[in-house]
JSON list of C-alpha atoms in Angstrom, two decimals:
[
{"chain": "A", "resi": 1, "resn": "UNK", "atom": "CA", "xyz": [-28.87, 16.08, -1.46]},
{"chain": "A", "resi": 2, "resn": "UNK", "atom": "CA", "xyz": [-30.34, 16.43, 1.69]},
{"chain": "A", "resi": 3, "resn": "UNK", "atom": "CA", "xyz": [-28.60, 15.38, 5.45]},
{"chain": "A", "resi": 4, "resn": "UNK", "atom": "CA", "xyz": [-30.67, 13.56, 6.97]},
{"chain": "A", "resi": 5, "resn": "UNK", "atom": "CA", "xyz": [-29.21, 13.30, 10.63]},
{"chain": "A", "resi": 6, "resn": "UNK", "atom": "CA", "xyz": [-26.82, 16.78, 11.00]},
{"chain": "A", "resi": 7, "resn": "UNK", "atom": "CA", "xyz": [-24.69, 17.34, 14.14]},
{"chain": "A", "resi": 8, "resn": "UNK", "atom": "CA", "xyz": [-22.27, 19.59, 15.68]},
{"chain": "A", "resi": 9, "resn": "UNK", "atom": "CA", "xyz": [-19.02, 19.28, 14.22]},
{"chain": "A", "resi": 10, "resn": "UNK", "atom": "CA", "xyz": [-16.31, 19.08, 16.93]},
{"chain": "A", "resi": 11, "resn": "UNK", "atom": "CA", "xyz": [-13.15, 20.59, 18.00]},
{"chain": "A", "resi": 12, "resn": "UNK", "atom": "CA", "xyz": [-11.56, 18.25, 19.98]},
{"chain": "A", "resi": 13, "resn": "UNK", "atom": "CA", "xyz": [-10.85, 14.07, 19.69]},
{"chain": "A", "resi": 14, "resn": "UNK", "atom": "CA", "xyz": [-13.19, 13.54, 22.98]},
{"chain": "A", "resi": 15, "resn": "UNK", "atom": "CA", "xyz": [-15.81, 15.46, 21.43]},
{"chain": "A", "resi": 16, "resn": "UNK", "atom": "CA", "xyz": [-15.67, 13.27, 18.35]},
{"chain": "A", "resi": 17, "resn": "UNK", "atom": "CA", "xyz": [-15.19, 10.31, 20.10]},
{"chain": "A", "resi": 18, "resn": "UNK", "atom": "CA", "xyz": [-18.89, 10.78, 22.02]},
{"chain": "A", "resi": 19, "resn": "UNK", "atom": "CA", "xyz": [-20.15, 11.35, 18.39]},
{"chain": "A", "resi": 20, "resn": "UNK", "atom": "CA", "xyz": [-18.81, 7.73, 17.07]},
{"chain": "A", "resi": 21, "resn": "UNK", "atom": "CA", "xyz": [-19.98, 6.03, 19.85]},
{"chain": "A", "resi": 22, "resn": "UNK", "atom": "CA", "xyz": [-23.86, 7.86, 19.50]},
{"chain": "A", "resi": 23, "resn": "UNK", "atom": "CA", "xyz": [-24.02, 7.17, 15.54]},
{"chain": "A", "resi": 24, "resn": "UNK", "atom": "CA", "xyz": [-22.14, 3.61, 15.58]},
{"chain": "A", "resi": 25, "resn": "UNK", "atom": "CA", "xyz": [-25.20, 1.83, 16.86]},
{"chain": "A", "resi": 26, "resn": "UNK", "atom": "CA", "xyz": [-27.68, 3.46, 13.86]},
{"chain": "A", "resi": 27, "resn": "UNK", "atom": "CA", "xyz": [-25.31, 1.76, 11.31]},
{"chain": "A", "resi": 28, "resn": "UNK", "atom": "CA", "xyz": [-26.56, -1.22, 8.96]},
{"chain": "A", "resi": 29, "resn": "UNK", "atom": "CA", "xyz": [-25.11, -3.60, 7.52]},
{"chain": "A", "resi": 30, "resn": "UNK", "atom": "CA", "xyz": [-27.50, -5.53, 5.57]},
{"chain": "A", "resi": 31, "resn": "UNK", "atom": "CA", "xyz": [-28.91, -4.42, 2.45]},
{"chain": "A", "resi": 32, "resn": "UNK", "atom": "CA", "xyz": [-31.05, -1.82, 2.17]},
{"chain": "A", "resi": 33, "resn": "UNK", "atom": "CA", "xyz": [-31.87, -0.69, -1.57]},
{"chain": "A", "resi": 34, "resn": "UNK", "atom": "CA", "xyz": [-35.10, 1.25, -2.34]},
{"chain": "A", "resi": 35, "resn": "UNK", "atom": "CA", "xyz": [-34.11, 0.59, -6.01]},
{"chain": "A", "resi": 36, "resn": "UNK", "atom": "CA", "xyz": [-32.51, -0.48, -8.75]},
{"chain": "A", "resi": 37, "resn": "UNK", "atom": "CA", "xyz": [-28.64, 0.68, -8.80]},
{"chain": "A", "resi": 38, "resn": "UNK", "atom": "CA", "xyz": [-28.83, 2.92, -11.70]},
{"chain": "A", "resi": 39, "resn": "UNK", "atom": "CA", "xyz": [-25.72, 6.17, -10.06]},
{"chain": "A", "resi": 40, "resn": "UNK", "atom": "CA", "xyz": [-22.51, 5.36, -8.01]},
{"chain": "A", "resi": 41, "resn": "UNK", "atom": "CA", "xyz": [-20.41, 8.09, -6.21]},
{"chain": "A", "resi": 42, "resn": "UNK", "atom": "CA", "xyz": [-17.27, 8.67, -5.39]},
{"chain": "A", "resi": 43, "resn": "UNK", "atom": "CA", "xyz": [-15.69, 11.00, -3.16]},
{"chain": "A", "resi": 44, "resn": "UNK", "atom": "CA", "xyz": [-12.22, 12.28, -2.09]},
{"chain": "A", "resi": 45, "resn": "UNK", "atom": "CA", "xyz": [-10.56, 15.30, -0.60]},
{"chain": "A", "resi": 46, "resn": "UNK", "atom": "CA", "xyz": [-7.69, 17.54, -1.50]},
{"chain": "A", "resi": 47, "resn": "UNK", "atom": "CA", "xyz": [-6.09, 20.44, 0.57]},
{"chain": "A", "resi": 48, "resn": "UNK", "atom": "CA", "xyz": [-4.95, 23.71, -0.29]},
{"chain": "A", "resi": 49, "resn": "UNK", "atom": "CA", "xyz": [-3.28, 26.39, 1.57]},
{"chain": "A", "resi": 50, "resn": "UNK", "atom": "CA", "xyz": [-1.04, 24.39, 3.96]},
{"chain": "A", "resi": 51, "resn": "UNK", "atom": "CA", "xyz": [-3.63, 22.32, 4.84]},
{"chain": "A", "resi": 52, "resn": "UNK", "atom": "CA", "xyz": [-5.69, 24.86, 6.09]},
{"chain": "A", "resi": 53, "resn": "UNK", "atom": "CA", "xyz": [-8.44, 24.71, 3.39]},
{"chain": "A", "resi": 54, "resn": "UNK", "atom": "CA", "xyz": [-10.42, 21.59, 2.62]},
{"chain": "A", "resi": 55, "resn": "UNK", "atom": "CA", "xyz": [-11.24, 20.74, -1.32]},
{"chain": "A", "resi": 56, "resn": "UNK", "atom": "CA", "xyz": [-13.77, 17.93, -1.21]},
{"chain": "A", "resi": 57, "resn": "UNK", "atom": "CA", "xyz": [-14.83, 16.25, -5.01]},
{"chain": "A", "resi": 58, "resn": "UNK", "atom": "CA", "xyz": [-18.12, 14.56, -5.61]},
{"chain": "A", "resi": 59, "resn": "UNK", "atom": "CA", "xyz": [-18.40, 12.61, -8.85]},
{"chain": "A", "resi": 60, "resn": "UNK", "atom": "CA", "xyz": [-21.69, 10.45, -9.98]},
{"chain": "A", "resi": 61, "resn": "UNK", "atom": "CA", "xyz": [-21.36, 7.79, -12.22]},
{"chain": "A", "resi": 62, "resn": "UNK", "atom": "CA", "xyz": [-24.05, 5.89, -14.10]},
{"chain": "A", "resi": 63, "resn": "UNK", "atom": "CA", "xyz": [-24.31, 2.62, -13.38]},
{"chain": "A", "resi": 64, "resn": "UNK", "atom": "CA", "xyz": [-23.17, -0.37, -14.86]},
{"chain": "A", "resi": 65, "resn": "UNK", "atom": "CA", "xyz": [-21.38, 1.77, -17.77]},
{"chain": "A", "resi": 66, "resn": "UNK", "atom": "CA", "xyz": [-19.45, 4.24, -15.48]},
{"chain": "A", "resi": 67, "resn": "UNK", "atom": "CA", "xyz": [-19.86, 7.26, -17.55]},
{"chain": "A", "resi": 68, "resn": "UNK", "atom": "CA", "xyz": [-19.15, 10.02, -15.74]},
{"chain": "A", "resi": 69, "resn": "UNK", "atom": "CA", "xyz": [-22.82, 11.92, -14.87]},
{"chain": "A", "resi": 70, "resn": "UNK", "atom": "CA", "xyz": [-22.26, 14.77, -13.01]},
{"chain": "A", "resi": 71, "resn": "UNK", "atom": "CA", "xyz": [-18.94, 16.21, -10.75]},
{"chain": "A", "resi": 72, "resn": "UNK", "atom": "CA", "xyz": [-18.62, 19.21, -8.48]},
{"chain": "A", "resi": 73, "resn": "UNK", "atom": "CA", "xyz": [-16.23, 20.62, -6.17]},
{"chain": "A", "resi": 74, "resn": "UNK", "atom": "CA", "xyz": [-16.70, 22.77, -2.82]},
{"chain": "A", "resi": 75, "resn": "UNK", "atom": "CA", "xyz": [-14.32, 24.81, -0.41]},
{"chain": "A", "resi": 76, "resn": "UNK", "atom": "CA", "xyz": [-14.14, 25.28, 3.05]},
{"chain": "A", "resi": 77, "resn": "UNK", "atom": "CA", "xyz": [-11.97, 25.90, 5.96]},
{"chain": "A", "resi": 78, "resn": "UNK", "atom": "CA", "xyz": [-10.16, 23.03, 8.03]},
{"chain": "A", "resi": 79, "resn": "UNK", "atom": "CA", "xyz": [-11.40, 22.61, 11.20]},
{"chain": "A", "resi": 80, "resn": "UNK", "atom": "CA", "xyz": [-9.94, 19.56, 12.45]},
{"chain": "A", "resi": 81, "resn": "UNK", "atom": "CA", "xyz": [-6.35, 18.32, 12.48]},
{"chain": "A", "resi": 82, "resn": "UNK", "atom": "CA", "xyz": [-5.24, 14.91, 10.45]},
{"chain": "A", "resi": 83, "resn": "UNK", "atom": "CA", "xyz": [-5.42, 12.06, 13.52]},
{"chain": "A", "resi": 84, "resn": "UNK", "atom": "CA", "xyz": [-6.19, 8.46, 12.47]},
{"chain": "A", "resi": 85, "resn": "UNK", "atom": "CA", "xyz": [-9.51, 6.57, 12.98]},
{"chain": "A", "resi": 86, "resn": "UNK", "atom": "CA", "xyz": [-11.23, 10.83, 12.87]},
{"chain": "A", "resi": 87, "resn": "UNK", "atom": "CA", "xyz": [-10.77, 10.88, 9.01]},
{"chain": "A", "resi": 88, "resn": "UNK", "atom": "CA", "xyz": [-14.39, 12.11, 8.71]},
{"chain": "A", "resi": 89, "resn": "UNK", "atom": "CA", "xyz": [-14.23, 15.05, 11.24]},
{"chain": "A", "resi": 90, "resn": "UNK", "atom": "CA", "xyz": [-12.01, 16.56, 8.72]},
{"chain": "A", "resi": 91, "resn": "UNK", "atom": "CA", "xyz": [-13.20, 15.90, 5.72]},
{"chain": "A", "resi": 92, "resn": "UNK", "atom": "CA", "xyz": [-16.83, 14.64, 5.79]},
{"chain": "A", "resi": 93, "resn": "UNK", "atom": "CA", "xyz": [-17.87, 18.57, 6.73]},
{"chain": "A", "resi": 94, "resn": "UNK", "atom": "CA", "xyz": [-16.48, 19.46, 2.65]},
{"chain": "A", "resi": 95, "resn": "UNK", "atom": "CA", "xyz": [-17.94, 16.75, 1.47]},
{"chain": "A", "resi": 96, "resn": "UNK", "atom": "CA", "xyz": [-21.31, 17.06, 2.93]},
{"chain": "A", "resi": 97, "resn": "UNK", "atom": "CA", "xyz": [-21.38, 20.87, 0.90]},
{"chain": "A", "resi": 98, "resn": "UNK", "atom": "CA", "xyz": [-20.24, 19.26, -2.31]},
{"chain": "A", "resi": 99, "resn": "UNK", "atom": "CA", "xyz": [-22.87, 16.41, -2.09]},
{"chain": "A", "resi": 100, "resn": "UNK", "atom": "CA", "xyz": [-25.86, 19.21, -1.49]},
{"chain": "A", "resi": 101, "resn": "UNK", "atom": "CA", "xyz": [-24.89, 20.72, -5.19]},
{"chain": "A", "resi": 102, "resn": "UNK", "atom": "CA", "xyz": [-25.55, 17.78, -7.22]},
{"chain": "A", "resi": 103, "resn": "UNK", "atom": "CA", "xyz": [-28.57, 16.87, -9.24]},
{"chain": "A", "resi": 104, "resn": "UNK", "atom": "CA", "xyz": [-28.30, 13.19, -9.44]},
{"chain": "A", "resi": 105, "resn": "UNK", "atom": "CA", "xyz": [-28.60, 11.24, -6.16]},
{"chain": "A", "resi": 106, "resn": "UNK", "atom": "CA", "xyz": [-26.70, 8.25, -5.92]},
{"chain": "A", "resi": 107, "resn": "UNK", "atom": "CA", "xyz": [-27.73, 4.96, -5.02]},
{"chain": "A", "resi": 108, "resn": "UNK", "atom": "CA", "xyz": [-24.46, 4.32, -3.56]},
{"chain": "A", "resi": 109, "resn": "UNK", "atom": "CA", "xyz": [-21.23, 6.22, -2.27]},
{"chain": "A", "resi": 110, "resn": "UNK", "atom": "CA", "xyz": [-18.10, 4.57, -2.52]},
{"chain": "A", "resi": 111, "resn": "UNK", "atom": "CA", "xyz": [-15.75, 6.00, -0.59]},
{"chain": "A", "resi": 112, "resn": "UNK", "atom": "CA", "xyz": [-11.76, 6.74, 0.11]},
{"chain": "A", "resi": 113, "resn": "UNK", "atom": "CA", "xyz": [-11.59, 5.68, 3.81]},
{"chain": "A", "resi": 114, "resn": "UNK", "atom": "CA", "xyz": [-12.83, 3.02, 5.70]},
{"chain": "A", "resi": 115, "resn": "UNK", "atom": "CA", "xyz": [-16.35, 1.75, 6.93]},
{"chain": "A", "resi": 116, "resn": "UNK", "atom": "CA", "xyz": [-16.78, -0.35, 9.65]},
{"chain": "A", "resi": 117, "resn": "UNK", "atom": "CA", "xyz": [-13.13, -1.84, 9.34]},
{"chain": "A", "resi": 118, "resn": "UNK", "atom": "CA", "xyz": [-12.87, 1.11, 12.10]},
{"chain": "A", "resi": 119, "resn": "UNK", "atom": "CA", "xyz": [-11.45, 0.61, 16.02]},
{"chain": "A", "resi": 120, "resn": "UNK", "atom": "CA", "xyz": [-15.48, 2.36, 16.96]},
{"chain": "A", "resi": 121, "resn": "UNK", "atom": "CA", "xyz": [-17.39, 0.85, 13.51]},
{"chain": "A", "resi": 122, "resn": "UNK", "atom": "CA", "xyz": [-17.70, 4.12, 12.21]},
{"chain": "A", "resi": 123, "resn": "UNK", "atom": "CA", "xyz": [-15.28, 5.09, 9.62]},
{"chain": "A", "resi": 124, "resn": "UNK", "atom": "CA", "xyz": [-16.20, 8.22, 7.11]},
{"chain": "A", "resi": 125, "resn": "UNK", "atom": "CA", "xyz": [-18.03, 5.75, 5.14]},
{"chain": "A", "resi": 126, "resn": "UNK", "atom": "CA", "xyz": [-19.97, 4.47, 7.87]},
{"chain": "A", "resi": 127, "resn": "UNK", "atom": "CA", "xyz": [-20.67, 7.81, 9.19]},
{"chain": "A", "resi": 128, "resn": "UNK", "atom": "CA", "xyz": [-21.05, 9.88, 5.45]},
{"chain": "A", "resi": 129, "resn": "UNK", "atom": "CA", "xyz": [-24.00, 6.89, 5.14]},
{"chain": "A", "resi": 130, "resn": "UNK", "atom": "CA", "xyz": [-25.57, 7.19, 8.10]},
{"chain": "A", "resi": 131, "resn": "UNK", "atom": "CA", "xyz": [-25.90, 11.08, 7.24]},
{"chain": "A", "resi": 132, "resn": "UNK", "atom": "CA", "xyz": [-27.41, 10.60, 4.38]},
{"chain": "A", "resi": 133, "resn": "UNK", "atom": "CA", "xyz": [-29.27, 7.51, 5.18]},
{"chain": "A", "resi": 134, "resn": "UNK", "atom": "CA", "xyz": [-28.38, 6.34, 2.00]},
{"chain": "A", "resi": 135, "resn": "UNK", "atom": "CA", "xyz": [-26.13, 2.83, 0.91]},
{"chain": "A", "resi": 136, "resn": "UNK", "atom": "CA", "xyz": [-21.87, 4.28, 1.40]},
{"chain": "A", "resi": 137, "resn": "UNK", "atom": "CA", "xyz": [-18.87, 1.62, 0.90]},
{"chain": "A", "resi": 138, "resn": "UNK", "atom": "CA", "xyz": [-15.31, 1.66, 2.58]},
{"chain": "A", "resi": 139, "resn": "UNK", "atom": "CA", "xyz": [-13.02, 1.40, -0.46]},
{"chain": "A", "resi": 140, "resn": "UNK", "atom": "CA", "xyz": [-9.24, 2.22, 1.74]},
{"chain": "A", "resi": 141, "resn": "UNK", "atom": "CA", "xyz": [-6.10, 2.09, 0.17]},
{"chain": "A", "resi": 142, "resn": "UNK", "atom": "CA", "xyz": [-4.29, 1.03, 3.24]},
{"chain": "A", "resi": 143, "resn": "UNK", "atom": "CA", "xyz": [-5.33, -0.83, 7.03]},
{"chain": "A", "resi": 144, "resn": "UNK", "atom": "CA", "xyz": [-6.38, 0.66, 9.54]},
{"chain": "A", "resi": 145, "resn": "UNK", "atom": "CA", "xyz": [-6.86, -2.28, 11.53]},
{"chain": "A", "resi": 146, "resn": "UNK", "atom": "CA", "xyz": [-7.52, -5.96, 11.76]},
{"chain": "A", "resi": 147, "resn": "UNK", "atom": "CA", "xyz": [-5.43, -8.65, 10.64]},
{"chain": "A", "resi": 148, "resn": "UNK", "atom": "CA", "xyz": [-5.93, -11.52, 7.36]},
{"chain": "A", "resi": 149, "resn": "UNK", "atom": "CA", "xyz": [-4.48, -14.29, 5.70]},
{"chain": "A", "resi": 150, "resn": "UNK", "atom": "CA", "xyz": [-2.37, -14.34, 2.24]},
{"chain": "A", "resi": 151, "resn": "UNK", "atom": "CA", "xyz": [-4.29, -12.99, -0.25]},
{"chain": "A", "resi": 152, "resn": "UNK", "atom": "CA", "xyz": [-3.88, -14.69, -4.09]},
{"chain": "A", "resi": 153, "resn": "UNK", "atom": "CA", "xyz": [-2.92, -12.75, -6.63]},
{"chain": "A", "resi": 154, "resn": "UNK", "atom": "CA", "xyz": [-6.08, -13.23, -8.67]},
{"chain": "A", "resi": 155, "resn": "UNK", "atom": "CA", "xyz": [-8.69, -10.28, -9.90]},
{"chain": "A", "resi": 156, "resn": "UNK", "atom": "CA", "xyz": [-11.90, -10.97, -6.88]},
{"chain": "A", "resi": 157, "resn": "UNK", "atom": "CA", "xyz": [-9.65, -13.31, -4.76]},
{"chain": "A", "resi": 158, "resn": "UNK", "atom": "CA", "xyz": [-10.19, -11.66, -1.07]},
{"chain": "A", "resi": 159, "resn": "UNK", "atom": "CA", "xyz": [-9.96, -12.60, 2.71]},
{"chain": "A", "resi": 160, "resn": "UNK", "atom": "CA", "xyz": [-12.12, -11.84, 5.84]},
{"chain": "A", "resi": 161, "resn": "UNK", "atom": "CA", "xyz": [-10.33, -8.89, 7.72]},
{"chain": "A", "resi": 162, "resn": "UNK", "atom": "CA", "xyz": [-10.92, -9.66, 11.47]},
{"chain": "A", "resi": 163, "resn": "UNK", "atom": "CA", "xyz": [-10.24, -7.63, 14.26]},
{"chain": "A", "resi": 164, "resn": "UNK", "atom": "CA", "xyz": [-11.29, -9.03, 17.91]},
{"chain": "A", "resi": 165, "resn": "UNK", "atom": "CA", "xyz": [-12.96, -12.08, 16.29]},
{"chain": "A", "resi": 166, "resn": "UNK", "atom": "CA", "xyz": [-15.47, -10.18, 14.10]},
{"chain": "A", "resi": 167, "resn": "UNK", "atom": "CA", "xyz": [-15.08, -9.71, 10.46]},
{"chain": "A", "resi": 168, "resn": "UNK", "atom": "CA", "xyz": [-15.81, -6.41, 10.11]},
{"chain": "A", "resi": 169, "resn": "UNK", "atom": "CA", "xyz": [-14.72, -6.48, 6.34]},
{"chain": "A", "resi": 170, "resn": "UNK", "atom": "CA", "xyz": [-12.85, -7.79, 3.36]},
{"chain": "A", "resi": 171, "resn": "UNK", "atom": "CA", "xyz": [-8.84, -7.85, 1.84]},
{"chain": "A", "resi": 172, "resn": "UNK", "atom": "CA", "xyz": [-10.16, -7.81, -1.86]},
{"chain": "A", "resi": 173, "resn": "UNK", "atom": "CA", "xyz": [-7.91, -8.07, -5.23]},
{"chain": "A", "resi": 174, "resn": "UNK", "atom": "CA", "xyz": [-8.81, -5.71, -7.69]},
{"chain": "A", "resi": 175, "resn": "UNK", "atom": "CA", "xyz": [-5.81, -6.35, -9.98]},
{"chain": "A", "resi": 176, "resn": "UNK", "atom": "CA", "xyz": [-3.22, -8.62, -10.97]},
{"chain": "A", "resi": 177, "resn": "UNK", "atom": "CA", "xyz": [0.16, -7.96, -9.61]},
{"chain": "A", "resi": 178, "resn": "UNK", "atom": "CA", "xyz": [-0.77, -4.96, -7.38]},
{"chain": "A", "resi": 179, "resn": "UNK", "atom": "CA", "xyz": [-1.78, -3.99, -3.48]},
{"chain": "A", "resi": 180, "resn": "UNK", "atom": "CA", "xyz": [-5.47, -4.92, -2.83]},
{"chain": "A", "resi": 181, "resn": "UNK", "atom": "CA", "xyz": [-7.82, -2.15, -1.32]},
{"chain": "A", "resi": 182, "resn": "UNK", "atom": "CA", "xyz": [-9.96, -2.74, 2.03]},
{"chain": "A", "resi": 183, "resn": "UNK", "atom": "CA", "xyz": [-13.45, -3.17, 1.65]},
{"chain": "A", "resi": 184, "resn": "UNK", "atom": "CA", "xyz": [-16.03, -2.77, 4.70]},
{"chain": "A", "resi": 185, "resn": "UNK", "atom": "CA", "xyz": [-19.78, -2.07, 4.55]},
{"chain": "A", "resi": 186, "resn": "UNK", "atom": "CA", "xyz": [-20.18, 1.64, 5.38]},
{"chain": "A", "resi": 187, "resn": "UNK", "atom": "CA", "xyz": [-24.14, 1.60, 5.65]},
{"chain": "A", "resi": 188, "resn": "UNK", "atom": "CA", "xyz": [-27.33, 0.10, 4.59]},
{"chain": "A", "resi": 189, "resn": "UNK", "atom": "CA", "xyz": [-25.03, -2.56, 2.18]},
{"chain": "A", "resi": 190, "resn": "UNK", "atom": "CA", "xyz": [-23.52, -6.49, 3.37]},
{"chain": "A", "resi": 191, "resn": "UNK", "atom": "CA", "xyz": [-20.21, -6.81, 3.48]},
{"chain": "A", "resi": 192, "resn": "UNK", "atom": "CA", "xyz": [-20.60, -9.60, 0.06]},
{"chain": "A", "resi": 193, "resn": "UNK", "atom": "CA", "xyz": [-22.95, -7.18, -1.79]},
{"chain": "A", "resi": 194, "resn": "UNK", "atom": "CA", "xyz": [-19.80, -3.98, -0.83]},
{"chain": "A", "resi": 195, "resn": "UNK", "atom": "CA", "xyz": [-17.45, -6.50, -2.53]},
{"chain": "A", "resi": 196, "resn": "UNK", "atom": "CA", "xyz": [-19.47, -7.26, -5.49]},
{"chain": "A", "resi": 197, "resn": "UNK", "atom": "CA", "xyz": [-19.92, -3.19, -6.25]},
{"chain": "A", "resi": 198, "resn": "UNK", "atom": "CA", "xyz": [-16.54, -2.61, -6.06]},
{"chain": "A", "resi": 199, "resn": "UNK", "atom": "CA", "xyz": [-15.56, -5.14, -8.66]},
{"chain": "A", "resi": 200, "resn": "UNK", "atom": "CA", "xyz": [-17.82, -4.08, -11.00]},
{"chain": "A", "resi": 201, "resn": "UNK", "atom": "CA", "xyz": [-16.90, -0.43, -10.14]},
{"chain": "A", "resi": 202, "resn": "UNK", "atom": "CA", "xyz": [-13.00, -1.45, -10.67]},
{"chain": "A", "resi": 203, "resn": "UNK", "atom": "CA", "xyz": [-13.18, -2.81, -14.62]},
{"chain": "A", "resi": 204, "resn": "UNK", "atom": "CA", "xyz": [-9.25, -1.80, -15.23]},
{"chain": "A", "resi": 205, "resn": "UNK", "atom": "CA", "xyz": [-7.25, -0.38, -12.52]},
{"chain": "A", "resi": 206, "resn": "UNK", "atom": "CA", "xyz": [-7.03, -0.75, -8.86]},
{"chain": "A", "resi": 207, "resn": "UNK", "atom": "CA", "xyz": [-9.19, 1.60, -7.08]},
{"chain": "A", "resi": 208, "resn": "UNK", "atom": "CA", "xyz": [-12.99, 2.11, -8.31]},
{"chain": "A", "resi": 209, "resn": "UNK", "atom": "CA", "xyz": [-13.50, 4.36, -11.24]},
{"chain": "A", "resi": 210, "resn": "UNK", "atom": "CA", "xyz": [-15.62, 6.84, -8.53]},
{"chain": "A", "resi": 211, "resn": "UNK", "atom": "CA", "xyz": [-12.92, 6.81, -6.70]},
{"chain": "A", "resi": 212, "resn": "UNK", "atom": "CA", "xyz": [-10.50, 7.97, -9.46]},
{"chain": "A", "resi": 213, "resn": "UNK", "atom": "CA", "xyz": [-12.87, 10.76, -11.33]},
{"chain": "A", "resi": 214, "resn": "UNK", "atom": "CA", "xyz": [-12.96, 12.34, -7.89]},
{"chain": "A", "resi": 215, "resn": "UNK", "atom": "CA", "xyz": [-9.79, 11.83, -6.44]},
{"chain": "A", "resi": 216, "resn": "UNK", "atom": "CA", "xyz": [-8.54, 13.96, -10.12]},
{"chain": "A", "resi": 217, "resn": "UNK", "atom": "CA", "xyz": [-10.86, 16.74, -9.28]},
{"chain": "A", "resi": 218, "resn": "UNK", "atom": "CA", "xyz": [-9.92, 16.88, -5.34]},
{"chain": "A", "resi": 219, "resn": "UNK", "atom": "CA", "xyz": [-6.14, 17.10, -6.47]},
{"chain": "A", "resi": 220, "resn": "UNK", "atom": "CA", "xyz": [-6.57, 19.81, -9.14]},
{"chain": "A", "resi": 221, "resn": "UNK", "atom": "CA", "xyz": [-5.08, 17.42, -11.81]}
]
């Protein structure tokens, strides 16, 4: 796959922080398909090494089946320490090498972080998407920030997640009886359409089945 908008990579939180603030203005958030969904991605990191190498998983999916396409794995040193809301500094740079091996470009990324539900609107999905200037979806497993209402315990049942009076995504139940996962528009896809993929990308469990193929290759298992 090709990057379409590279940059440095930094070494320090200020450094990063003049990078969100450039790229958070070139985000989208409506849809922006140039066709029919046809290959979702997921992708998710492991570590080896004491931390001190990055294992980043890329797995494509057709799409509506979910039948696994195409996976691959690629290795490289980390350069940037675990600190909250700079998820992608540390892992987006694996990634980005694990994306360039594959054959079959997706139509959308789904991804194990947030998008804009980010304190600068730029989460790694948000900022993976706007590299590739293709559609990418925040699918988190916890909040970062932003506050919502109850949530029912019904499969689609989902809140607004607001944070200083803008929605910037979505509390969403993907199963019966367990936590929901945090949806957000990373780029080029509405916040309603981000919701609807991940649905139809969660048939059976509670995170999407990208998000699963590639979270078992990141972690070796």
């Amino acid at each position: 796959m090709q990057i379409y908008q590279p940059h440095p990579w930094p070494l320090t939180v200020e450094e990063a922080i003049t990078i969100q603030e450039e790229l958070r203005h070139q985000v989208i958030t409506q849809d922006q398909f140039t066709q029919p969904v046809q290959y979702v991605a997921g992708v998710d990191m492991g570590f080896e090494a004491d931390g001190t190498i990055s294992r980043a998983a890329v797995a494509v999916l057709s799409f509506p089946d979910l039948q696994v396409i195409e996976t691959n794995l690629a290795y490289r040193p980390t350069s940037f320490p675990y600190i909250p809301g700079f998820l992608s500094f540390r892992e987006i740079p694996a990634v980005l090498d694990a994306l360039e091996k594959i054959q079959t470009k997706p139509d959308i990324i789904l991804c194990d972080g947030q998008g804009i539900a980010h304190p600068r609107r730029l989460g790694i999905a948000s900022h993976l998407g706007v590299l590739l200037n293709i559609p990418t979806i925040g699918v988190a497993k916890s909040l970062l920030i932003g506050k919502h209402e109850e949530l029912a315990d019904t499969k689609g049942s989902w809140q607004p997640l607001i944070h200083r009076g803008e929605i910037i995504g979505a509390v969403l139940r993907t199963r019966v009886g367990v936590k929901p996962v945090y949806v957000s528009s990373g780029h080029k896809i509405s916040l309603s359409t981000a919701i609807d993929y991940v649905l139809r990308c969660t048939p059976k469990y509670r995170l999407p089945e990208t998000t699963r193929v590639a979270d078992k290759l990141a972690s070796n298992r």
